[in-house]
Short mmCIF file of C-alpha atoms in Angstrom, two decimals:
data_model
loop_
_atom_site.label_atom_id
_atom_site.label_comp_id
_atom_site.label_asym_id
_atom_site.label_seq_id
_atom_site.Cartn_x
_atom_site.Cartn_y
_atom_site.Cartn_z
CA UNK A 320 0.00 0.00 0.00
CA UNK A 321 2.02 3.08 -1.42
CA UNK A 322 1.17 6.21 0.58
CA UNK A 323 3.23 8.49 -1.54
CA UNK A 324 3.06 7.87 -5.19
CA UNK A 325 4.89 9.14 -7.58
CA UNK A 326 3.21 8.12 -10.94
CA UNK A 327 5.55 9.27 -13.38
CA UNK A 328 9.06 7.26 -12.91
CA UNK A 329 10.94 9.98 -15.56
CA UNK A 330 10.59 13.03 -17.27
CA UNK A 331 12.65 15.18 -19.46
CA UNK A 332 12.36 19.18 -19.98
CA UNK A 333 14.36 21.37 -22.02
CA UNK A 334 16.69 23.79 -20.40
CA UNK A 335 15.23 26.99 -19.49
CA UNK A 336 11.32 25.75 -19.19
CA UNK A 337 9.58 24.94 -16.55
CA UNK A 338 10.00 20.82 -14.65
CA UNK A 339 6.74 19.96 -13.24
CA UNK A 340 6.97 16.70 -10.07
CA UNK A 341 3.98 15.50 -9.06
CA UNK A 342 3.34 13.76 -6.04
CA UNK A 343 -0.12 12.02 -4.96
CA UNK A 344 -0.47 10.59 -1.64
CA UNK A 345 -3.69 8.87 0.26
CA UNK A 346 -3.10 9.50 4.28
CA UNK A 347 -5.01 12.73 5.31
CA UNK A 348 -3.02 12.81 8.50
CA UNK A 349 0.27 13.75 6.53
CA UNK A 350 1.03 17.65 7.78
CA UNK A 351 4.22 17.99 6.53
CA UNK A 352 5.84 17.21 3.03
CA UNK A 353 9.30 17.71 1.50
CA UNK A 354 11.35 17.53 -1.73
CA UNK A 355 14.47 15.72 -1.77
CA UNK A 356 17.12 15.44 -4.63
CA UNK A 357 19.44 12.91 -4.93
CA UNK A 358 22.36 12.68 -7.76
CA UNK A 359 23.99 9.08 -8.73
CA UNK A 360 25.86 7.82 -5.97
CA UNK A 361 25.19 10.12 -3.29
CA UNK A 362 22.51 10.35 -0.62
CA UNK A 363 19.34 12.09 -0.62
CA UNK A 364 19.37 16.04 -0.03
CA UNK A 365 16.63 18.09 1.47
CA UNK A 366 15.32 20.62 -1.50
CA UNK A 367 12.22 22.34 -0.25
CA UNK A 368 9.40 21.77 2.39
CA UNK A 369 5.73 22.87 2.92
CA UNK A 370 3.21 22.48 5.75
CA UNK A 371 -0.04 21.27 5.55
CA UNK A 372 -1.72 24.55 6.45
CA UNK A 373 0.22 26.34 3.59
CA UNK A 374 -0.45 26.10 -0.08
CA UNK A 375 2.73 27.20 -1.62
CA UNK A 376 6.43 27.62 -0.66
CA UNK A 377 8.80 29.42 -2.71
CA UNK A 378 12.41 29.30 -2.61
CA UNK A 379 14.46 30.78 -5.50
CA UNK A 380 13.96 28.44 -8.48
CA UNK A 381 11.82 26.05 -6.57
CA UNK A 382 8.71 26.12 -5.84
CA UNK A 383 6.34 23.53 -3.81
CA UNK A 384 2.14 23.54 -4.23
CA UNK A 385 0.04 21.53 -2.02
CA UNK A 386 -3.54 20.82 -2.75
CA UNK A 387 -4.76 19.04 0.40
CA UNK A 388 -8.64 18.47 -1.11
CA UNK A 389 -6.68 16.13 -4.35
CA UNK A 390 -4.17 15.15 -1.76
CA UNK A 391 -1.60 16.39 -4.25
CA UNK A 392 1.46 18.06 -4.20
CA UNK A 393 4.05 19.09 -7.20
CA UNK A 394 7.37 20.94 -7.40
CA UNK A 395 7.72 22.89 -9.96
CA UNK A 396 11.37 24.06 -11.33
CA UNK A 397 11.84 27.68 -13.42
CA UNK A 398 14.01 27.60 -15.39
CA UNK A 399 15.17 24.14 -15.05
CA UNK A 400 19.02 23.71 -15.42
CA UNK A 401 21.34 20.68 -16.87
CA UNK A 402 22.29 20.62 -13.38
CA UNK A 403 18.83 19.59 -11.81
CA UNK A 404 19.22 16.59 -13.49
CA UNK A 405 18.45 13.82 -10.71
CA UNK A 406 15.99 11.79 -8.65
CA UNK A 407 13.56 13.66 -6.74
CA UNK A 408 11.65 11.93 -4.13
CA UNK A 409 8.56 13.25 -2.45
CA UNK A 410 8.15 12.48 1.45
CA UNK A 411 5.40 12.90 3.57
CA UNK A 412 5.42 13.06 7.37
CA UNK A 413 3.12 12.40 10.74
CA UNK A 414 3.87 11.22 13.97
CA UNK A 415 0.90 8.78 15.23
CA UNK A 416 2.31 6.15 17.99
CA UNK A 417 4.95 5.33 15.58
CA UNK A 418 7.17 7.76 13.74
CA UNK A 419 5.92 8.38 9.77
CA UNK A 420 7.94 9.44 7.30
CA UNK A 421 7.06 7.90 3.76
CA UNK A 422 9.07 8.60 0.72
CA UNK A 423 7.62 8.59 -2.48
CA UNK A 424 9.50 6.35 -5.39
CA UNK A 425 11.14 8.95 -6.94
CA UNK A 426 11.20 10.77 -10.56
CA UNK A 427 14.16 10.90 -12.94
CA UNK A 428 14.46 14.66 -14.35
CA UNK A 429 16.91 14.80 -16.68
CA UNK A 430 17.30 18.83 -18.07
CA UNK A 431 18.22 18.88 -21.75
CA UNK A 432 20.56 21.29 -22.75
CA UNK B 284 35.12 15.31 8.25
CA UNK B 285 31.95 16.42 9.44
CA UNK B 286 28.71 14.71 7.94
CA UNK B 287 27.32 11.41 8.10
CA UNK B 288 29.16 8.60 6.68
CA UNK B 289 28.92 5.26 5.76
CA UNK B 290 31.00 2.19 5.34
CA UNK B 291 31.43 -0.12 3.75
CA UNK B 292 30.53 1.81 0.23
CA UNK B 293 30.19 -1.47 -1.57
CA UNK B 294 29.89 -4.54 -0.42
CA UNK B 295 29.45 -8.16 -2.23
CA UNK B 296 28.50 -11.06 0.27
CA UNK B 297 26.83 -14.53 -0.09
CA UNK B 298 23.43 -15.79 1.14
CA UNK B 299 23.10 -16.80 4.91
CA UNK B 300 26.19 -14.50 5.83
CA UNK B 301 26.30 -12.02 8.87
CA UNK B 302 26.69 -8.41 7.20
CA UNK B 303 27.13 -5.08 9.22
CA UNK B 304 27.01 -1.90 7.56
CA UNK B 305 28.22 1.21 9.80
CA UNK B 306 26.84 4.83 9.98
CA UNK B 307 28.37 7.23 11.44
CA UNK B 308 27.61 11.28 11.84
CA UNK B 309 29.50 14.17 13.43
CA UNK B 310 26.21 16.31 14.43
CA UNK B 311 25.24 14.83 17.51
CA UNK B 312 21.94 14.40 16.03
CA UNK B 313 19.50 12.21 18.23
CA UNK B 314 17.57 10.54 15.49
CA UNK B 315 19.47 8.26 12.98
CA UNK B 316 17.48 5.47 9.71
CA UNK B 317 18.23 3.05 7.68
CA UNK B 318 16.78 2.87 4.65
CA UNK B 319 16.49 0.96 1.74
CA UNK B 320 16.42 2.04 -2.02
CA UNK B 321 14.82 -0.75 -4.55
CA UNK B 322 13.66 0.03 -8.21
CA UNK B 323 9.64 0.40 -8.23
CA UNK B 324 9.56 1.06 -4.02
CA UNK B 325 11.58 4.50 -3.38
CA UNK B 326 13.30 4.95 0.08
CA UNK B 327 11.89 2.01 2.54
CA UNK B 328 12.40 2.58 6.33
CA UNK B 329 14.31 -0.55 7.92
CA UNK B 330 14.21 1.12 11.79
CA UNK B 331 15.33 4.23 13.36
CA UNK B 332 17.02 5.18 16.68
CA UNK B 333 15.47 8.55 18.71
CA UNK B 334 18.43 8.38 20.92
CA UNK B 335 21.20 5.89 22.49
CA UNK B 336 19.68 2.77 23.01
CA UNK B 337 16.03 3.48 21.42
CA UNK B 338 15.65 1.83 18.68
CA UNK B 339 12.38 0.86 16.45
CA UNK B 340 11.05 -0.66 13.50
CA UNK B 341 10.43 1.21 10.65
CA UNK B 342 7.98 -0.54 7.37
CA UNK B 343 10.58 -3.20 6.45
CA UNK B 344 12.56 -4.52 9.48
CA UNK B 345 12.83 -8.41 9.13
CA UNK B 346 16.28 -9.94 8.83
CA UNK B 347 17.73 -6.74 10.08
CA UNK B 348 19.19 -5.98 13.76
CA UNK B 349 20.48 -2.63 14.75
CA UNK B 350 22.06 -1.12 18.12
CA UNK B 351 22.88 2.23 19.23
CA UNK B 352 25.12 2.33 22.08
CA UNK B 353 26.67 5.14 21.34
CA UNK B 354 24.66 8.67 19.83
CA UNK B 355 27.49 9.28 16.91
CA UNK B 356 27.01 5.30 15.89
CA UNK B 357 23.92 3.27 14.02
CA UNK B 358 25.53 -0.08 12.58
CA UNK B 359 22.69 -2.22 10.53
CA UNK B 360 23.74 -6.11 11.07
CA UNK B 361 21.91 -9.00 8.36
CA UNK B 362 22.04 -11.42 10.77
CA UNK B 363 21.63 -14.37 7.61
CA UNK B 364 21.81 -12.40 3.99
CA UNK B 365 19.18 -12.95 1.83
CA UNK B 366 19.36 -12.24 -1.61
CA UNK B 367 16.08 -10.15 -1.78
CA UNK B 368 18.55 -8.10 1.00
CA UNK B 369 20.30 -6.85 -1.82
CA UNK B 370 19.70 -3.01 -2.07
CA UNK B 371 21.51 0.30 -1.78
CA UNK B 372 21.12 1.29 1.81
CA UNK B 373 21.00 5.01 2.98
CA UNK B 374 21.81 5.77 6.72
CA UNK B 375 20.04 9.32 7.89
CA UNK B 376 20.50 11.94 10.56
CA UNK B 377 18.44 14.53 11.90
CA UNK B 378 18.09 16.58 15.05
CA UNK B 379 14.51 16.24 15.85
CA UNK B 380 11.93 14.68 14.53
CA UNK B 381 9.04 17.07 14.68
CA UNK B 382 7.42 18.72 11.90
CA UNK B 383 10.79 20.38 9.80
CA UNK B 384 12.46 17.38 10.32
CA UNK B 385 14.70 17.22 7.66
CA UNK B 386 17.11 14.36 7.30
CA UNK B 387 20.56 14.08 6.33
CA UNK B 388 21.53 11.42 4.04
CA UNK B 389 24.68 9.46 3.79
CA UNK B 390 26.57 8.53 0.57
CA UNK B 391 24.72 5.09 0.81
CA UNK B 392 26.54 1.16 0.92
CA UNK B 393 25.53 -1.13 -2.34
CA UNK B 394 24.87 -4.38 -1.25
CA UNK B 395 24.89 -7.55 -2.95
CA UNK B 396 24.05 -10.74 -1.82
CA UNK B 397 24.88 -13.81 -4.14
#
């Protein structure tokens, strides 16, 4: 039972327009998500966050929108660079009993020069 | 260095073997993960540590032990490798876990088990 899905496993964007990552996730108790970016052989790096009572987060060139009625969240990237080329995972987090933090399966963004 | 880091980075071992990968992180951080990468499943939980000698399971902890006797040190032990064990494994850090609880990732260990 994926509670983070990320539907589309690549995509590829032209340098200079805009990357669009969507996320879709099912637990209504999530209240806090976050963008990570991870390049081949390294680990994971925070990107960008937003809280569940926002509806947008900006920070430079990235940009995070949350839609809690579609339980839906997407980064979006202007103007994508060669240099965002990675994996981005989605994660989504509550604390219930047991600590939740669910990543999402990733999306392969490769920025074509 | 300061960081998190992880050893081995690669690591090629045979089925029903004892295998400890070691994390390691500079921060003082109370929470450490382990996590496991596999194509088609993102980043899996294995278990986490809040602090020196807490430990619990995270979404995917059988055939895995881990200890924390120390807060700078989270070793993951296979206790019998199985070959569905073989992932890339990702050791985190993170100061709290509350709700900007972002995590610091290590370089990650490949394993394979033949």
């Amino acid at each position: 039972d994926q509670q983070v899905k990320q539907n589309s496993p690549s995509l590829s964007v032209q340098e200079g327009r805009i990357s669009i990552l969507n996320c879709d996730y099912t637990n209504s108790m999530f209240d806090y998500f976050l963008w990570y970016k991870k390049y081949p052989a390294e680990g994971p790096t925070f990107l960008i966050s937003i809280s569940s009572i926002k509806d947008k987060n900006e920070d430079g060139r990235f940009t995070v929108f949350l839609n809690k009625s579609a339980k839906h969240l997407s980064l979006h990237i202007v103007p994508s660079q060669p240099g965002d080329s990675a994996v981005y995972f989605c994660a989504a987090w509550y604390t219930s009993g047991t600590y939740k933090y669910i990543f999402g399966t990733g999306t392969r963004l490769k920025v074509l020069a | 260095d300061a960081g998190i880091t992880q050893s081995p980075r690669y690591k090629i071992t045979e089925t029903g073997r004892q295998v400890t990968l070691m994390c390691h992180q500079t921060w003082s951080h109370s929470y450490m993960f382990w996590y496991r990468q596999d194509l088609g499943h993102g980043l899996r939980l294995i278990y986490y540590s809040a602090a020196a000698d807490i430990t619990d399971k995270g979404e995917v902890p059988d055939g895995y032990v881990v200890s924390r006797s120390k807060t700078e040190n989270f070793p993951l032990t296979l206790e019998s490798a199985t070959r569905s064990q073989t992932s890339v494994y990702f050791c985190a850090s993170s100061a709290v876990a509350g709700a900007n609880d972002t995590q610091y990732f290590g370089p990650g260990t490949r394993l394979t088990v033949l």
